mmCIF file with all atom_site columns, C-alpha atoms in Angstrom:
data_model
loop_
_atom_site.group_PDB
_atom_site.id
_atom_site.type_symbol
_atom_site.label_atom_id
_atom_site.label_alt_id
_atom_site.label_comp_id
_atom_site.label_asym_id
_atom_site.label_entity_id
_atom_site.label_seq_id
_atom_site.pdbx_PDB_ins_code
_atom_site.Cartn_x
_atom_site.Cartn_y
_atom_site.Cartn_z
_atom_site.occupancy
_atom_site.B_iso_or_equiv
_atom_site.pdbx_formal_charge
_atom_site.auth_seq_id
_atom_site.auth_comp_id
_atom_site.auth_asym_id
_atom_site.auth_atom_id
_atom_site.pdbx_PDB_model_num
ATOM 1   C CA . MET A 1 1   ? 125.921 109.606 116.876 1.00 45.00 ? 1   MET A CA 1
ATOM 2   C CA . ASN A 1 2   ? 125.331 112.392 114.137 1.00 47.00 ? 2   ASN A CA 1
ATOM 3   C CA . GLN A 1 3   ? 122.636 112.047 111.551 1.00 49.00 ? 3   GLN A CA 1
ATOM 4   C CA . THR A 1 4   ? 125.192 110.521 108.867 1.00 47.00 ? 4   THR A CA 1
ATOM 5   C CA . GLU A 1 5   ? 125.912 108.099 111.354 1.00 45.00 ? 5   GLU A CA 1
ATOM 6   C CA . ALA A 1 6   ? 122.430 106.682 111.920 1.00 47.00 ? 6   ALA A CA 1
ATOM 7   C CA . ILE A 1 7   ? 121.334 106.964 108.672 1.00 48.00 ? 7   ILE A CA 1
ATOM 8   C CA . ASN A 1 8   ? 124.883 104.744 107.698 1.00 48.00 ? 8   ASN A CA 1
ATOM 9   C CA . GLY A 1 9   ? 123.900 102.335 111.023 1.00 51.00 ? 9   GLY A CA 1
ATOM 10  C CA . ASP A 1 10  ? 120.110 102.152 109.238 1.00 56.00 ? 10  ASP A CA 1
ATOM 11  C CA . TYR A 1 11  ? 121.684 101.058 105.811 1.00 47.00 ? 11  TYR A CA 1
ATOM 12  C CA . GLU A 1 12  ? 124.178 98.816  107.083 1.00 50.00 ? 12  GLU A CA 1
ATOM 13  C CA . GLU A 1 13  ? 121.332 96.862  108.907 1.00 58.00 ? 13  GLU A CA 1
ATOM 14  C CA . ASN A 1 14  ? 118.812 97.226  106.112 1.00 54.00 ? 14  ASN A CA 1
ATOM 15  C CA . PHE A 1 15  ? 121.336 95.755  103.971 1.00 46.00 ? 15  PHE A CA 1
ATOM 16  C CA . ILE A 1 16  ? 122.422 92.944  105.969 1.00 52.00 ? 16  ILE A CA 1
ATOM 17  C CA . ALA A 1 17  ? 118.908 92.002  106.540 1.00 55.00 ? 17  ALA A CA 1
ATOM 18  C CA . GLU A 1 18  ? 118.179 91.902  102.917 1.00 53.00 ? 18  GLU A CA 1
ATOM 19  C CA . PHE A 1 19  ? 121.708 90.158  102.440 1.00 48.00 ? 19  PHE A CA 1
ATOM 20  C CA . LYS A 1 20  ? 119.992 87.518  104.464 1.00 53.00 ? 20  LYS A CA 1
ATOM 21  C CA . GLU A 1 21  ? 117.392 86.987  102.745 1.00 53.00 ? 21  GLU A CA 1
ATOM 22  C CA . ASN A 1 22  ? 118.486 86.745  99.502  1.00 49.00 ? 22  ASN A CA 1
ATOM 23  C CA . GLU A 1 23  ? 120.580 84.275  100.668 1.00 49.00 ? 23  GLU A CA 1
ATOM 24  C CA . GLU A 1 24  ? 117.660 82.363  101.858 1.00 48.00 ? 24  GLU A CA 1
ATOM 25  C CA . GLU A 1 25  ? 115.920 82.499  98.615  1.00 48.00 ? 25  GLU A CA 1
ATOM 26  C CA . THR A 1 26  ? 119.429 81.238  96.731  1.00 44.00 ? 26  THR A CA 1
ATOM 27  C CA . GLU A 1 27  ? 119.581 78.269  98.924  1.00 43.00 ? 27  GLU A CA 1
ATOM 28  C CA . LEU A 1 28  ? 115.867 77.521  98.449  1.00 43.00 ? 28  LEU A CA 1
ATOM 29  C CA . HIS A 1 29  ? 116.888 77.660  94.743  1.00 45.00 ? 29  HIS A CA 1
ATOM 30  C CA . GLU A 1 30  ? 119.622 75.246  94.854  1.00 40.00 ? 30  GLU A CA 1
ATOM 31  C CA . VAL A 1 31  ? 117.470 73.088  96.447  1.00 39.00 ? 31  VAL A CA 1
ATOM 32  C CA . ASP A 1 32  ? 114.810 72.848  93.780  1.00 49.00 ? 32  ASP A CA 1
ATOM 33  C CA . ALA A 1 33  ? 117.464 72.955  91.312  1.00 42.00 ? 33  ALA A CA 1
ATOM 34  C CA . HIS A 1 34  ? 119.607 69.730  92.328  1.00 38.00 ? 34  HIS A CA 1
ATOM 35  C CA . LYS A 1 35  ? 116.155 68.192  92.136  1.00 48.00 ? 35  LYS A CA 1
ATOM 36  C CA . GLU A 1 36  ? 115.995 68.854  88.770  1.00 55.00 ? 36  GLU A CA 1
ATOM 37  C CA . ASP A 1 37  ? 119.485 67.666  88.131  1.00 85.00 ? 37  ASP A CA 1
ATOM 38  C CA . LEU A 1 38  ? 120.321 71.473  87.053  1.00 68.00 ? 38  LEU A CA 1
ATOM 39  C CA . LYS A 1 39  ? 123.856 72.284  86.332  1.00 57.00 ? 39  LYS A CA 1
ATOM 40  C CA . THR A 1 40  ? 124.394 75.428  85.915  1.00 62.00 ? 40  THR A CA 1
ATOM 41  C CA . HIS A 1 41  ? 123.111 78.804  87.526  1.00 59.00 ? 41  HIS A CA 1
ATOM 42  C CA . THR A 1 42  ? 121.944 77.185  90.735  1.00 60.00 ? 42  THR A CA 1
ATOM 43  C CA . LYS A 1 43  ? 122.148 80.499  92.402  1.00 62.00 ? 43  LYS A CA 1
ATOM 44  C CA . ILE A 1 44  ? 120.318 82.678  90.138  1.00 69.00 ? 44  ILE A CA 1
ATOM 45  C CA . LYS A 1 45  ? 117.410 84.454  91.699  1.00 70.00 ? 45  LYS A CA 1
ATOM 46  C CA . LYS A 1 46  ? 114.019 83.292  90.670  1.00 81.00 ? 46  LYS A CA 1
ATOM 47  C CA . LYS A 1 47  ? 112.167 86.544  91.131  1.00 79.00 ? 47  LYS A CA 1
ATOM 48  C CA . LEU A 1 48  ? 114.656 88.593  88.667  1.00 76.00 ? 48  LEU A CA 1
ATOM 49  C CA . CYS A 1 49  ? 115.504 85.936  86.149  1.00 73.00 ? 49  CYS A CA 1
ATOM 50  C CA . GLY A 1 50  ? 112.167 83.435  85.665  1.00 84.00 ? 50  GLY A CA 1
ATOM 51  C CA . THR A 1 51  ? 111.672 80.121  87.225  1.00 86.00 ? 51  THR A CA 1
ATOM 52  C CA . ILE A 1 52  ? 112.053 77.158  84.920  1.00 86.00 ? 52  ILE A CA 1
ATOM 53  C CA . ILE A 1 53  ? 108.801 74.797  84.505  1.00 91.00 ? 53  ILE A CA 1
ATOM 54  C CA . SER A 1 54  ? 110.494 72.259  82.756  1.00 89.00 ? 54  SER A CA 1
ATOM 55  C CA . PHE A 1 55  ? 113.944 71.224  80.863  1.00 86.00 ? 55  PHE A CA 1
ATOM 56  C CA . GLU A 1 56  ? 115.734 68.794  78.947  1.00 88.00 ? 56  GLU A CA 1
ATOM 57  C CA . GLN A 1 57  ? 119.059 68.761  77.257  1.00 87.00 ? 57  GLN A CA 1
ATOM 58  C CA . GLY A 1 58  ? 118.405 70.847  74.340  1.00 91.00 ? 58  GLY A CA 1
ATOM 59  C CA . TYR A 1 59  ? 115.196 71.994  75.450  1.00 94.00 ? 59  TYR A CA 1
ATOM 60  C CA . ALA A 1 60  ? 114.093 74.867  78.447  1.00 91.00 ? 60  ALA A CA 1
ATOM 61  C CA . LYS A 1 61  ? 110.712 76.380  79.520  1.00 96.00 ? 61  LYS A CA 1
ATOM 62  C CA . THR A 1 62  ? 110.875 79.005  81.864  1.00 93.00 ? 62  THR A CA 1
ATOM 63  C CA . THR A 1 63  ? 108.672 81.693  83.064  1.00 96.00 ? 63  THR A CA 1
ATOM 64  C CA . LEU A 1 64  ? 109.102 85.309  84.577  1.00 96.00 ? 64  LEU A CA 1
ATOM 65  C CA . GLN A 1 65  ? 106.360 87.096  86.600  1.00 97.00 ? 65  GLN A CA 1
ATOM 66  C CA . THR A 1 66  ? 106.942 90.754  86.077  1.00 95.00 ? 66  THR A CA 1
ATOM 67  C CA . THR A 1 67  ? 107.079 92.263  89.306  1.00 95.00 ? 67  THR A CA 1
ATOM 68  C CA . ASN A 1 68  ? 107.567 96.320  90.931  1.00 95.00 ? 68  ASN A CA 1
ATOM 69  C CA . ASP A 1 69  ? 110.890 95.809  91.036  1.00 94.00 ? 69  ASP A CA 1
ATOM 70  C CA . MET A 1 70  ? 111.010 96.218  87.350  1.00 95.00 ? 70  MET A CA 1
ATOM 71  C CA . ILE A 1 71  ? 109.266 98.891  86.033  1.00 94.00 ? 71  ILE A CA 1
ATOM 72  C CA . ILE A 1 72  ? 110.307 101.786 84.726  1.00 93.00 ? 72  ILE A CA 1
ATOM 73  C CA . ASP A 1 73  ? 107.628 103.954 84.607  1.00 95.00 ? 73  ASP A CA 1
ATOM 74  C CA . GLU A 1 74  ? 103.737 104.910 86.358  1.00 94.00 ? 74  GLU A CA 1
ATOM 75  C CA . TYR A 1 75  ? 102.548 102.627 83.169  1.00 93.00 ? 75  TYR A CA 1
ATOM 76  C CA . GLY A 1 76  ? 104.082 99.656  84.597  1.00 93.00 ? 76  GLY A CA 1
ATOM 77  C CA . LEU A 1 77  ? 105.984 99.378  81.651  1.00 96.00 ? 77  LEU A CA 1
ATOM 78  C CA . ILE A 1 78  ? 108.758 96.455  82.226  1.00 96.00 ? 78  ILE A CA 1
ATOM 79  C CA . HIS A 1 79  ? 113.037 97.232  81.510  1.00 96.00 ? 79  HIS A CA 1
ATOM 80  C CA . SER A 1 80  ? 113.447 95.173  78.337  1.00 94.00 ? 80  SER A CA 1
ATOM 81  C CA . GLY A 1 81  ? 116.904 93.892  80.595  1.00 94.00 ? 81  GLY A CA 1
ATOM 82  C CA . PHE A 1 82  ? 114.822 91.766  82.293  1.00 95.00 ? 82  PHE A CA 1
ATOM 83  C CA . ILE A 1 83  ? 113.548 89.845  79.978  1.00 97.00 ? 83  ILE A CA 1
ATOM 84  C CA . PHE A 1 84  ? 117.122 90.096  78.006  1.00 95.00 ? 84  PHE A CA 1
ATOM 85  C CA . SER A 1 85  ? 117.900 88.146  81.143  1.00 93.00 ? 85  SER A CA 1
ATOM 86  C CA . ALA A 1 86  ? 115.128 85.507  81.760  1.00 96.00 ? 86  ALA A CA 1
ATOM 87  C CA . ALA A 1 87  ? 115.667 84.533  78.143  1.00 97.00 ? 87  ALA A CA 1
ATOM 88  C CA . ASP A 1 88  ? 119.577 84.338  78.591  1.00 93.00 ? 88  ASP A CA 1
ATOM 89  C CA . TYR A 1 89  ? 118.710 81.812  81.655  1.00 92.00 ? 89  TYR A CA 1
ATOM 90  C CA . ALA A 1 90  ? 116.278 80.243  79.659  1.00 94.00 ? 90  ALA A CA 1
ATOM 91  C CA . ALA A 1 91  ? 118.930 79.909  76.843  1.00 94.00 ? 91  ALA A CA 1
ATOM 92  C CA . ALA A 1 92  ? 121.325 78.565  79.462  1.00 91.00 ? 92  ALA A CA 1
ATOM 93  C CA . VAL A 1 93  ? 119.430 75.862  81.032  1.00 90.00 ? 93  VAL A CA 1
ATOM 94  C CA . ALA A 1 94  ? 118.649 74.414  77.468  1.00 90.00 ? 94  ALA A CA 1
ATOM 95  C CA . VAL A 1 95  ? 122.087 73.468  77.414  1.00 88.00 ? 95  VAL A CA 1
ATOM 96  C CA . ASN A 1 96  ? 122.487 72.873  80.951  1.00 83.00 ? 96  ASN A CA 1
ATOM 97  C CA . GLU A 1 97  ? 126.468 71.981  81.491  1.00 75.00 ? 97  GLU A CA 1
ATOM 98  C CA . ASP A 1 98  ? 128.582 73.073  84.337  1.00 79.00 ? 98  ASP A CA 1
ATOM 99  C CA . ASN A 1 99  ? 130.523 75.571  82.485  1.00 83.00 ? 99  ASN A CA 1
ATOM 100 C CA . VAL A 1 100 ? 128.560 77.155  79.712  1.00 82.00 ? 100 VAL A CA 1
ATOM 101 C CA . VAL A 1 101 ? 128.598 80.994  79.056  1.00 86.00 ? 101 VAL A CA 1
ATOM 102 C CA . ILE A 1 102 ? 126.531 83.260  76.867  1.00 87.00 ? 102 ILE A CA 1
ATOM 103 C CA . ILE A 1 103 ? 128.891 84.791  74.501  1.00 90.00 ? 103 ILE A CA 1
ATOM 104 C CA . GLY A 1 104 ? 126.556 86.393  72.131  1.00 93.00 ? 104 GLY A CA 1
ATOM 105 C CA . GLY A 1 105 ? 123.117 86.792  70.818  1.00 94.00 ? 105 GLY A CA 1
ATOM 106 C CA . ARG A 1 106 ? 120.593 88.907  68.255  1.00 97.00 ? 106 ARG A CA 1
ATOM 107 C CA . THR A 1 107 ? 117.395 89.500  69.808  1.00 97.00 ? 107 THR A CA 1
ATOM 108 C CA . LYS A 1 108 ? 114.156 91.240  69.247  1.00 98.00 ? 108 LYS A CA 1
ATOM 109 C CA . PHE A 1 109 ? 111.861 92.735  71.249  1.00 97.00 ? 109 PHE A CA 1
ATOM 110 C CA . LEU A 1 110 ? 108.565 92.097  69.740  1.00 97.00 ? 110 LEU A CA 1
ATOM 111 C CA . ALA A 1 111 ? 105.608 93.422  72.479  1.00 97.00 ? 111 ALA A CA 1
ATOM 112 C CA . PRO A 1 112 ? 106.108 95.447  75.581  1.00 96.00 ? 112 PRO A CA 1
ATOM 113 C CA . ALA A 1 113 ? 105.491 93.721  78.697  1.00 97.00 ? 113 ALA A CA 1
ATOM 114 C CA . LYS A 1 114 ? 103.761 95.177  81.758  1.00 96.00 ? 114 LYS A CA 1
ATOM 115 C CA . LEU A 1 115 ? 103.746 94.903  85.573  1.00 96.00 ? 115 LEU A CA 1
ATOM 116 C CA . ASN A 1 116 ? 101.892 91.227  86.510  1.00 96.00 ? 116 ASN A CA 1
ATOM 117 C CA . ASP A 1 117 ? 102.646 89.869  82.930  1.00 96.00 ? 117 ASP A CA 1
ATOM 118 C CA . LEU A 1 118 ? 103.980 86.502  83.105  1.00 97.00 ? 118 LEU A CA 1
ATOM 119 C CA . ILE A 1 119 ? 106.228 85.693  80.232  1.00 97.00 ? 119 ILE A CA 1
ATOM 120 C CA . GLU A 1 120 ? 106.943 82.130  79.294  1.00 98.00 ? 120 GLU A CA 1
ATOM 121 C CA . PHE A 1 121 ? 110.205 81.484  77.507  1.00 98.00 ? 121 PHE A CA 1
ATOM 122 C CA . GLU A 1 122 ? 110.767 78.233  75.023  1.00 98.00 ? 122 GLU A CA 1
ATOM 123 C CA . ALA A 1 123 ? 114.802 77.349  74.505  1.00 96.00 ? 123 ALA A CA 1
ATOM 124 C CA . HIS A 1 124 ? 115.641 74.773  71.689  1.00 97.00 ? 124 HIS A CA 1
ATOM 125 C CA . ALA A 1 125 ? 119.468 74.246  71.586  1.00 93.00 ? 125 ALA A CA 1
ATOM 126 C CA . LYS A 1 126 ? 121.261 72.966  68.437  1.00 88.00 ? 126 LYS A CA 1
ATOM 127 C CA . PHE A 1 127 ? 125.200 71.810  67.816  1.00 72.00 ? 127 PHE A CA 1
ATOM 128 C CA . GLU A 1 128 ? 124.987 69.294  70.732  1.00 67.00 ? 128 GLU A CA 1
ATOM 129 C CA . ASP A 1 129 ? 128.173 67.382  68.990  1.00 70.00 ? 129 ASP A CA 1
ATOM 130 C CA . SER A 1 130 ? 130.813 70.535  69.563  1.00 74.00 ? 130 SER A CA 1
ATOM 131 C CA . ARG A 1 131 ? 131.500 72.868  72.551  1.00 82.00 ? 131 ARG A CA 1
ATOM 132 C CA . LYS A 1 132 ? 129.720 75.696  70.903  1.00 86.00 ? 132 LYS A CA 1
ATOM 133 C CA . ARG A 1 133 ? 126.269 75.893  71.247  1.00 88.00 ? 133 ARG A CA 1
ATOM 134 C CA . GLU A 1 134 ? 123.207 78.165  69.428  1.00 92.00 ? 134 GLU A CA 1
ATOM 135 C CA . ILE A 1 135 ? 120.289 78.457  71.456  1.00 94.00 ? 135 ILE A CA 1
ATOM 136 C CA . LYS A 1 136 ? 116.794 79.831  69.844  1.00 98.00 ? 136 LYS A CA 1
ATOM 137 C CA . VAL A 1 137 ? 114.480 81.153  72.583  1.00 98.00 ? 137 VAL A CA 1
ATOM 138 C CA . ASP A 1 138 ? 111.098 82.669  72.229  1.00 98.00 ? 138 ASP A CA 1
ATOM 139 C CA . GLY A 1 139 ? 109.416 84.374  74.984  1.00 98.00 ? 139 GLY A CA 1
ATOM 140 C CA . TYR A 1 140 ? 105.014 84.700  74.925  1.00 98.00 ? 140 TYR A CA 1
ATOM 141 C CA . ILE A 1 141 ? 102.310 86.566  76.961  1.00 98.00 ? 141 ILE A CA 1
ATOM 142 C CA . ASN A 1 142 ? 98.851  84.578  76.810  1.00 96.00 ? 142 ASN A CA 1
ATOM 143 C CA . ASP A 1 143 ? 100.251 83.144  73.365  1.00 94.00 ? 143 ASP A CA 1
ATOM 144 C CA . ILE A 1 144 ? 101.638 86.220  71.879  1.00 97.00 ? 144 ILE A CA 1
ATOM 145 C CA . ARG A 1 145 ? 105.130 86.329  70.851  1.00 98.00 ? 145 ARG A CA 1
ATOM 146 C CA . ILE A 1 146 ? 106.979 89.518  72.508  1.00 98.00 ? 146 ILE A CA 1
ATOM 147 C CA . PHE A 1 147 ? 111.108 88.136  71.966  1.00 98.00 ? 147 PHE A CA 1
ATOM 148 C CA . GLU A 1 148 ? 112.646 86.315  69.958  1.00 98.00 ? 148 GLU A CA 1
ATOM 149 C CA . GLY A 1 149 ? 116.230 85.883  70.248  1.00 97.00 ? 149 GLY A CA 1
ATOM 150 C CA . VAL A 1 150 ? 119.179 83.639  69.324  1.00 97.00 ? 150 VAL A CA 1
ATOM 151 C CA . PHE A 1 151 ? 121.888 83.031  71.751  1.00 95.00 ? 151 PHE A CA 1
ATOM 152 C CA . GLN A 1 152 ? 125.493 81.609  71.414  1.00 94.00 ? 152 GLN A CA 1
ATOM 153 C CA . ALA A 1 153 ? 127.053 79.837  74.407  1.00 90.00 ? 153 ALA A CA 1
ATOM 154 C CA . VAL A 1 154 ? 130.311 77.934  74.729  1.00 88.00 ? 154 VAL A CA 1
ATOM 155 C CA . ILE A 1 155 ? 131.011 75.364  77.201  1.00 79.00 ? 155 ILE A CA 1
ATOM 156 C CA . LEU A 1 156 ? 134.449 75.920  78.947  1.00 77.00 ? 156 LEU A CA 1
ATOM 157 C CA . GLU A 1 157 ? 136.591 73.798  80.938  1.00 76.00 ? 157 GLU A CA 1
ATOM 158 C CA . ASN A 1 158 ? 136.598 75.082  83.637  1.00 72.00 ? 158 ASN A CA 1
ATOM 159 C CA . HIS A 1 159 ? 134.471 78.045  85.669  1.00 76.00 ? 159 HIS A CA 1
ATOM 160 C CA . ILE A 1 160 ? 134.778 80.985  83.285  1.00 76.00 ? 160 ILE A CA 1
ATOM 161 C CA . LEU A 1 161 ? 136.780 83.113  86.084  1.00 76.00 ? 161 LEU A CA 1
ATOM 162 C CA . LYS A 1 162 ? 139.154 80.511  86.892  1.00 74.00 ? 162 LYS A CA 1
ATOM 163 C CA . THR A 1 163 ? 139.858 80.278  83.326  1.00 71.00 ? 163 THR A CA 1
ATOM 164 C CA . LYS A 1 164 ? 140.775 83.856  83.358  1.00 64.00 ? 164 LYS A CA 1
ATOM 165 C CA . ILE A 1 165 ? 142.769 83.952  86.296  1.00 59.00 ? 165 ILE A CA 1
ATOM 166 C CA . LYS A 1 166 ? 144.382 80.825  84.859  1.00 55.00 ? 166 LYS A CA 1
ATOM 167 C CA . GLN A 1 167 ? 145.317 82.808  81.565  1.00 54.00 ? 167 GLN A CA 1
ATOM 168 C CA . LEU A 1 168 ? 146.656 85.928  83.295  1.00 43.00 ? 168 LEU A CA 1
ATOM 169 C CA . LYS A 1 169 ? 149.086 83.676  85.479  1.00 52.00 ? 169 LYS A CA 1
ATOM 170 C CA . LYS A 1 170 ? 150.340 82.567  82.375  1.00 49.00 ? 170 LYS A CA 1
ATOM 171 C CA . ASN A 1 171 ? 150.827 85.465  80.587  1.00 41.00 ? 171 ASN A CA 1
ATOM 172 C CA . GLU A 1 172 ? 153.008 87.021  83.424  1.00 46.00 ? 172 GLU A CA 1
ATOM 173 C CA . ARG A 1 173 ? 155.626 84.034  82.992  1.00 51.00 ? 173 ARG A CA 1
#
């Protein structure tokens, strides 16, 4: 076995072990999700997108514990993409419909987050009578608002990936 094969073998073993570990975490979250009657985002990674504290129709409260996997520099600054992702997740949970898809948003990052911060998100959804929703999301660290955003969502009849496949088949005819 040459050095490349040894490296690739180690990589493959590590990948398989990490995949199994991630799969177990996902399964744990799925159990939690069903207990809470969550209809959407049931396989999301809590470590990366946040944990649900509470929710009801039109409202969600979530938290994101920042970790080493999220930092971008030696100061412990958190990449804004993780904050955005956690806010997006809070918005989807506030809608809590099977086929909700976030289709847009206007966001502001008001202050930085750092390693080991606990960010709390509150999401309030509007327009419950239609398939479209607008969701206001605020993010706080120790009662200081660090994020604000307004997301637009749509509730589809089918999963978005199934919808695209059906549309493609119609276009082929």
